[in-house]
C-alpha cells in the first residue's frame, strides 16, 4: 500500500525517518508532500494513495474525490476539524486522529506564553509570577491534564470545567472541578482553552464569559482561533486595559491588536503548539502505526467518523 504524508507544515526530519521505518518495515511505501502551495498539488499527490497522514491540512470533499484508492486518513494530532468526516464516511474511508500524542508540547507552549506575558514580554521591567495565581482549565482532555500537571509544579491554584469528564479525574489530578463555565471564568485570572472547534463551540468564547474574569485577566488560547468571538474580545479589551490575550496563531483581526493593544497580546506566527520534535515523532509514528495496524488487522481504534 502507498502511505502519503501530506503536510503543509512539515514534520521534523527525525519524525519522518521514524514514520518511514514503521511504514516500510510493514512492507508499505512512503511518499511525502510537504509545504505544498495549492490544493491542486494535494489533489495530484493523493490520486494513487491508499493511506494519508496529515496535520491541520484541509481534507475536504474535493481531496476525497481526488483520491479514489484512499481507505484511511489519519490526522496526526488531536483536533480533526480539518477533516470532512461525512465525505470520508460516504466513501467508506476511515478517519482517525492520534489523541494525546502532542498534548505535552501544547501545554508547554501555553505556559511559555503565560510566562512571557507575566514577565512583560521579557522587557527588563518588573513582572509577576504564576505561583499562587488561579488557573482555570477549560476542558480537561489530554492537554488540560498536562496543564494541571505543570501548573501544580509551578504552585498555581488550579480549577477546571468539563461536563464530559468525571470530576474524580480532576480531583485526582489536584484540580478543583467547577460546575459552570461562569464559575470558572469569574474565579480565575488565567484561563486556558482546550475545547475543540465544532458547531457548538465556534465563537463561543466572548464577552459573556470573558467579562467575568478578575483583574489582570489573561486568556490563553492554544485550542483553535475559531472558538473565540474576535469582535467581542476586541470590544472587551478596549474597555478593560487589564485584559490580555495569548493565542497560538493570530486571530483573523490580528492587525487590530497591533494597532490598539501593544504589550497586551502575543500571537504565534504559525500554529506551533505541536511544533516540537517529540510531538512530531509521537503523533507521526502513532499515525503510521495506526495505518499499518488497520491494513494488517482492521483495527479501527481512534476512528472519529461514522461507518457507512
Ligand atoms: C492538534 O490539534 O493536534 C494541534 O492543534 C496541532 O496541530 P498541527 O499538527 O497542525 O500543528
Short mmCIF file of N, CA and C in Angstrom, two decimals, residues 167-273:
data_model
loop_
_atom_site.label_atom_id
_atom_site.label_comp_id
_atom_site.label_asym_id
_atom_site.label_seq_id
_atom_site.Cartn_x
_atom_site.Cartn_y
_atom_site.Cartn_z
N UNK A 167 -15.67 14.16 37.52
CA UNK A 167 -14.97 15.10 38.43
C UNK A 167 -13.81 14.44 39.17
N UNK A 168 -13.94 13.14 39.40
CA UNK A 168 -12.89 12.43 40.14
C UNK A 168 -11.55 12.50 39.38
N UNK A 169 -11.63 12.47 38.05
CA UNK A 169 -10.40 12.57 37.25
C UNK A 169 -9.71 13.90 37.56
N UNK A 170 -10.52 14.94 37.74
CA UNK A 170 -9.95 16.27 38.01
C UNK A 170 -9.42 16.34 39.44
N UNK A 171 -10.23 15.87 40.39
CA UNK A 171 -9.77 15.97 41.78
C UNK A 171 -8.53 15.09 42.00
N UNK A 172 -8.48 13.94 41.34
CA UNK A 172 -7.29 13.08 41.47
C UNK A 172 -6.04 13.78 40.93
N UNK A 173 -6.25 14.73 40.01
CA UNK A 173 -5.11 15.46 39.43
C UNK A 173 -4.80 16.72 40.25
N UNK A 174 -5.44 16.87 41.38
CA UNK A 174 -5.16 18.03 42.24
C UNK A 174 -5.87 19.30 41.78
N UNK A 175 -6.98 19.10 41.05
CA UNK A 175 -7.69 20.23 40.47
C UNK A 175 -9.07 20.36 41.11
N UNK A 176 -9.53 21.58 41.34
CA UNK A 176 -10.89 21.78 41.83
C UNK A 176 -11.83 21.82 40.63
N UNK A 177 -12.78 20.89 40.59
CA UNK A 177 -13.73 20.84 39.47
C UNK A 177 -14.88 21.78 39.76
N UNK A 178 -15.21 22.65 38.80
CA UNK A 178 -16.34 23.56 39.00
C UNK A 178 -17.49 23.14 38.08
N UNK A 179 -18.71 23.61 38.45
CA UNK A 179 -19.92 23.14 37.77
C UNK A 179 -20.33 23.96 36.55
N UNK A 180 -19.86 25.19 36.49
CA UNK A 180 -20.29 26.03 35.37
C UNK A 180 -19.11 26.80 34.78
N UNK A 181 -19.27 27.17 33.54
CA UNK A 181 -18.25 27.99 32.87
C UNK A 181 -18.12 29.32 33.61
N UNK A 182 -19.27 29.86 34.00
CA UNK A 182 -19.28 31.17 34.66
C UNK A 182 -18.43 31.15 35.93
N UNK A 183 -18.58 30.05 36.68
CA UNK A 183 -17.80 29.91 37.91
C UNK A 183 -16.30 29.94 37.59
N UNK A 184 -15.94 29.19 36.57
CA UNK A 184 -14.52 29.09 36.21
C UNK A 184 -13.95 30.46 35.82
N UNK A 185 -14.68 31.16 34.95
CA UNK A 185 -14.17 32.43 34.44
C UNK A 185 -14.19 33.51 35.51
N UNK A 186 -15.18 33.48 36.42
CA UNK A 186 -15.21 34.57 37.39
C UNK A 186 -14.16 34.38 38.48
N UNK A 187 -13.65 33.16 38.61
CA UNK A 187 -12.70 32.90 39.68
C UNK A 187 -11.23 33.05 39.24
N UNK A 188 -10.96 32.77 37.95
CA UNK A 188 -9.56 32.57 37.55
C UNK A 188 -8.96 33.73 36.76
N UNK A 189 -7.79 34.17 37.22
CA UNK A 189 -7.07 35.23 36.50
C UNK A 189 -6.53 34.71 35.16
N UNK A 190 -6.11 33.46 35.16
CA UNK A 190 -5.63 32.83 33.92
C UNK A 190 -6.65 31.79 33.47
N UNK A 191 -7.08 31.88 32.22
CA UNK A 191 -7.94 30.84 31.65
C UNK A 191 -7.23 30.25 30.45
N UNK A 192 -7.15 28.91 30.43
CA UNK A 192 -6.52 28.25 29.29
C UNK A 192 -7.56 27.39 28.58
N UNK A 193 -7.71 27.62 27.27
CA UNK A 193 -8.75 26.96 26.48
C UNK A 193 -8.26 25.65 25.87
N UNK A 194 -9.06 24.61 26.04
CA UNK A 194 -8.72 23.31 25.45
C UNK A 194 -9.95 22.62 24.88
N UNK A 195 -10.86 23.44 24.38
CA UNK A 195 -12.08 22.89 23.77
C UNK A 195 -11.85 22.67 22.27
N UNK A 196 -12.54 21.69 21.68
CA UNK A 196 -12.39 21.51 20.24
C UNK A 196 -13.18 22.58 19.48
N UNK A 197 -12.90 22.74 18.19
CA UNK A 197 -13.70 23.66 17.36
C UNK A 197 -14.78 22.84 16.66
N UNK A 198 -16.03 23.09 17.02
CA UNK A 198 -17.14 22.43 16.32
C UNK A 198 -18.32 23.40 16.27
N UNK A 199 -19.43 22.93 15.73
CA UNK A 199 -20.56 23.86 15.54
C UNK A 199 -21.02 24.49 16.86
N UNK A 200 -20.88 23.74 17.96
CA UNK A 200 -21.31 24.27 19.26
C UNK A 200 -20.31 25.26 19.86
N UNK A 201 -19.03 25.05 19.60
CA UNK A 201 -18.03 25.86 20.31
C UNK A 201 -17.54 27.07 19.52
N UNK A 202 -17.75 27.06 18.21
CA UNK A 202 -17.22 28.18 17.41
C UNK A 202 -17.80 29.50 17.89
N UNK A 203 -16.94 30.48 18.08
CA UNK A 203 -17.30 31.82 18.56
C UNK A 203 -17.95 31.79 19.95
N UNK A 204 -17.78 30.71 20.69
CA UNK A 204 -18.48 30.59 21.99
C UNK A 204 -17.78 31.36 23.11
N UNK A 205 -16.50 31.72 22.90
CA UNK A 205 -15.78 32.43 23.96
C UNK A 205 -15.78 33.92 23.62
N UNK A 206 -16.67 34.63 24.27
CA UNK A 206 -16.82 36.06 24.00
C UNK A 206 -17.05 36.83 25.29
N UNK A 207 -17.64 38.00 25.13
CA UNK A 207 -17.71 38.89 26.31
C UNK A 207 -18.55 38.33 27.46
N UNK A 208 -19.54 37.46 27.15
CA UNK A 208 -20.39 36.93 28.23
C UNK A 208 -19.54 36.27 29.31
N UNK A 209 -18.58 35.46 28.91
CA UNK A 209 -17.75 34.80 29.92
C UNK A 209 -16.47 35.59 30.24
N UNK A 210 -15.87 36.18 29.22
CA UNK A 210 -14.59 36.86 29.44
C UNK A 210 -14.72 38.07 30.36
N UNK A 211 -15.88 38.74 30.29
CA UNK A 211 -16.05 39.92 31.14
C UNK A 211 -16.17 39.54 32.62
N UNK A 212 -16.37 38.26 32.90
CA UNK A 212 -16.44 37.82 34.30
C UNK A 212 -15.06 37.69 34.92
N UNK A 213 -14.05 37.63 34.10
CA UNK A 213 -12.70 37.35 34.64
C UNK A 213 -12.21 38.46 35.56
N UNK A 214 -11.47 38.07 36.61
CA UNK A 214 -10.99 39.08 37.57
C UNK A 214 -9.91 39.99 37.00
N UNK A 215 -9.45 40.92 37.80
CA UNK A 215 -8.45 41.90 37.37
C UNK A 215 -7.19 41.20 36.86
N UNK A 216 -6.51 41.84 35.92
CA UNK A 216 -5.26 41.34 35.31
C UNK A 216 -5.50 40.02 34.59
N UNK A 217 -6.67 39.91 33.98
CA UNK A 217 -7.05 38.66 33.32
C UNK A 217 -6.14 38.34 32.13
N UNK A 218 -5.86 37.04 31.97
CA UNK A 218 -5.09 36.56 30.81
C UNK A 218 -5.82 35.37 30.21
N UNK A 219 -6.19 35.47 28.95
CA UNK A 219 -6.81 34.35 28.24
C UNK A 219 -5.73 33.71 27.37
N UNK A 220 -5.57 32.40 27.51
CA UNK A 220 -4.57 31.67 26.72
C UNK A 220 -5.31 30.71 25.80
N UNK A 221 -5.09 30.86 24.51
CA UNK A 221 -5.81 30.00 23.57
C UNK A 221 -4.83 29.18 22.74
N UNK A 222 -4.68 27.92 23.13
CA UNK A 222 -3.88 27.01 22.29
C UNK A 222 -4.81 25.99 21.63
N UNK A 223 -6.12 26.31 21.65
CA UNK A 223 -7.10 25.40 21.03
C UNK A 223 -7.23 25.78 19.55
N UNK A 224 -8.28 26.51 19.21
CA UNK A 224 -8.46 26.95 17.81
C UNK A 224 -8.93 28.39 17.85
N UNK A 225 -8.46 29.21 16.91
CA UNK A 225 -8.89 30.62 16.90
C UNK A 225 -10.39 30.72 16.66
N UNK A 226 -10.97 29.73 16.00
CA UNK A 226 -12.40 29.77 15.67
C UNK A 226 -13.31 29.75 16.90
N UNK A 227 -12.81 29.31 18.05
CA UNK A 227 -13.68 29.26 19.24
C UNK A 227 -13.87 30.64 19.87
N UNK A 228 -13.05 31.59 19.45
CA UNK A 228 -13.11 32.94 20.02
C UNK A 228 -14.06 33.82 19.21
N UNK A 229 -14.82 34.63 19.90
CA UNK A 229 -15.58 35.67 19.23
C UNK A 229 -14.64 36.88 19.14
N UNK A 230 -14.02 37.03 17.98
CA UNK A 230 -12.93 38.00 17.83
C UNK A 230 -13.39 39.45 17.99
N UNK A 231 -14.59 39.75 17.50
CA UNK A 231 -15.08 41.13 17.63
C UNK A 231 -15.30 41.46 19.10
N UNK A 232 -15.85 40.49 19.83
CA UNK A 232 -16.16 40.75 21.24
C UNK A 232 -14.91 40.86 22.11
N UNK A 233 -13.88 40.13 21.76
CA UNK A 233 -12.67 40.22 22.58
C UNK A 233 -12.02 41.60 22.36
N UNK A 234 -12.12 42.12 21.16
CA UNK A 234 -11.58 43.47 20.89
C UNK A 234 -12.39 44.50 21.70
N UNK A 235 -13.69 44.34 21.64
CA UNK A 235 -14.59 45.25 22.40
C UNK A 235 -14.22 45.24 23.89
N UNK A 236 -14.02 44.05 24.41
CA UNK A 236 -13.70 43.91 25.84
C UNK A 236 -12.34 44.52 26.17
N UNK A 237 -11.36 44.29 25.29
CA UNK A 237 -10.03 44.82 25.56
C UNK A 237 -9.98 46.34 25.43
N UNK A 238 -10.90 46.88 24.65
CA UNK A 238 -11.00 48.35 24.58
C UNK A 238 -11.51 48.90 25.91
N UNK A 239 -12.43 48.15 26.52
CA UNK A 239 -13.00 48.60 27.80
C UNK A 239 -12.07 48.31 28.98
N UNK A 240 -11.40 47.16 28.91
CA UNK A 240 -10.59 46.73 30.05
C UNK A 240 -9.11 46.72 29.71
N UNK A 241 -8.38 47.71 30.22
CA UNK A 241 -6.96 47.81 29.87
C UNK A 241 -6.12 46.75 30.60
N UNK A 242 -6.75 46.01 31.53
CA UNK A 242 -6.01 44.98 32.26
C UNK A 242 -6.10 43.62 31.56
N UNK A 243 -6.91 43.51 30.51
CA UNK A 243 -7.18 42.21 29.88
C UNK A 243 -6.13 41.90 28.82
N UNK A 244 -5.60 40.68 28.85
CA UNK A 244 -4.58 40.29 27.88
C UNK A 244 -4.95 38.98 27.18
N UNK A 245 -4.49 38.85 25.96
CA UNK A 245 -4.88 37.69 25.15
C UNK A 245 -3.66 37.06 24.48
N UNK A 246 -3.51 35.76 24.69
CA UNK A 246 -2.40 35.00 24.11
C UNK A 246 -2.99 33.92 23.23
N UNK A 247 -2.52 33.81 22.01
CA UNK A 247 -3.12 32.82 21.13
C UNK A 247 -2.08 32.14 20.25
N UNK A 248 -2.22 30.81 20.15
CA UNK A 248 -1.35 30.06 19.26
C UNK A 248 -1.94 30.18 17.86
N UNK A 249 -1.53 31.18 17.16
CA UNK A 249 -1.92 31.64 15.83
C UNK A 249 -2.82 32.88 16.00
N UNK A 250 -2.54 33.86 15.18
CA UNK A 250 -3.25 35.14 15.30
C UNK A 250 -4.71 35.02 14.90
N UNK A 251 -5.59 35.79 15.55
CA UNK A 251 -6.98 35.83 15.09
C UNK A 251 -7.06 36.51 13.73
N UNK A 252 -8.20 36.37 13.06
CA UNK A 252 -8.33 36.99 11.72
C UNK A 252 -8.17 38.50 11.79
N UNK A 253 -8.60 39.09 12.92
CA UNK A 253 -8.47 40.54 13.07
C UNK A 253 -7.18 40.91 13.84
N UNK A 254 -6.14 40.10 13.66
CA UNK A 254 -4.88 40.28 14.39
C UNK A 254 -4.26 41.68 14.24
N UNK A 255 -4.42 42.28 13.05
CA UNK A 255 -3.80 43.59 12.81
C UNK A 255 -4.35 44.65 13.77
N UNK A 256 -5.61 44.48 14.15
CA UNK A 256 -6.24 45.42 15.09
C UNK A 256 -5.54 45.41 16.45
N UNK A 257 -5.09 44.23 16.85
CA UNK A 257 -4.41 44.11 18.14
C UNK A 257 -3.11 44.90 18.13
N UNK A 258 -2.39 44.80 17.00
CA UNK A 258 -1.13 45.53 16.89
C UNK A 258 -1.39 47.04 16.99
N UNK A 259 -2.48 47.45 16.41
CA UNK A 259 -2.83 48.86 16.37
C UNK A 259 -3.28 49.37 17.74
N UNK A 260 -4.06 48.55 18.47
CA UNK A 260 -4.71 49.04 19.68
C UNK A 260 -4.14 48.54 21.00
N UNK A 261 -3.56 47.34 21.02
CA UNK A 261 -3.28 46.71 22.31
C UNK A 261 -1.81 46.34 22.52
N UNK A 262 -0.92 47.22 22.21
CA UNK A 262 0.50 46.91 22.33
C UNK A 262 0.86 46.37 23.72
N UNK A 263 1.60 45.29 23.76
CA UNK A 263 2.05 44.73 25.04
C UNK A 263 0.99 43.91 25.76
N UNK A 264 -0.20 43.81 25.17
CA UNK A 264 -1.28 43.08 25.85
C UNK A 264 -1.70 41.82 25.11
N UNK A 265 -0.91 41.44 24.13
CA UNK A 265 -1.25 40.22 23.39
C UNK A 265 0.04 39.59 22.90
N UNK A 266 -0.05 38.31 22.58
CA UNK A 266 1.04 37.64 21.87
C UNK A 266 0.41 36.57 20.99
N UNK A 267 0.79 36.56 19.73
CA UNK A 267 0.29 35.54 18.80
C UNK A 267 1.47 34.86 18.13
N UNK A 268 1.42 33.54 18.04
CA UNK A 268 2.48 32.84 17.30
C UNK A 268 2.29 33.11 15.80
N UNK A 269 3.39 33.13 15.04
CA UNK A 269 3.26 33.42 13.61
C UNK A 269 2.61 32.28 12.82
N UNK A 270 2.70 31.07 13.35
CA UNK A 270 2.16 29.87 12.73
C UNK A 270 1.70 29.01 13.89
N UNK A 271 0.67 28.20 13.72
CA UNK A 271 0.23 27.38 14.86
C UNK A 271 1.38 26.45 15.25
N UNK A 272 1.88 26.63 16.48
CA UNK A 272 3.07 25.88 16.82
C UNK A 272 3.00 25.13 18.14
N UNK A 273 1.78 24.90 18.63
CA UNK A 273 1.62 24.10 19.86
C UNK A 273 2.29 22.75 19.73
#
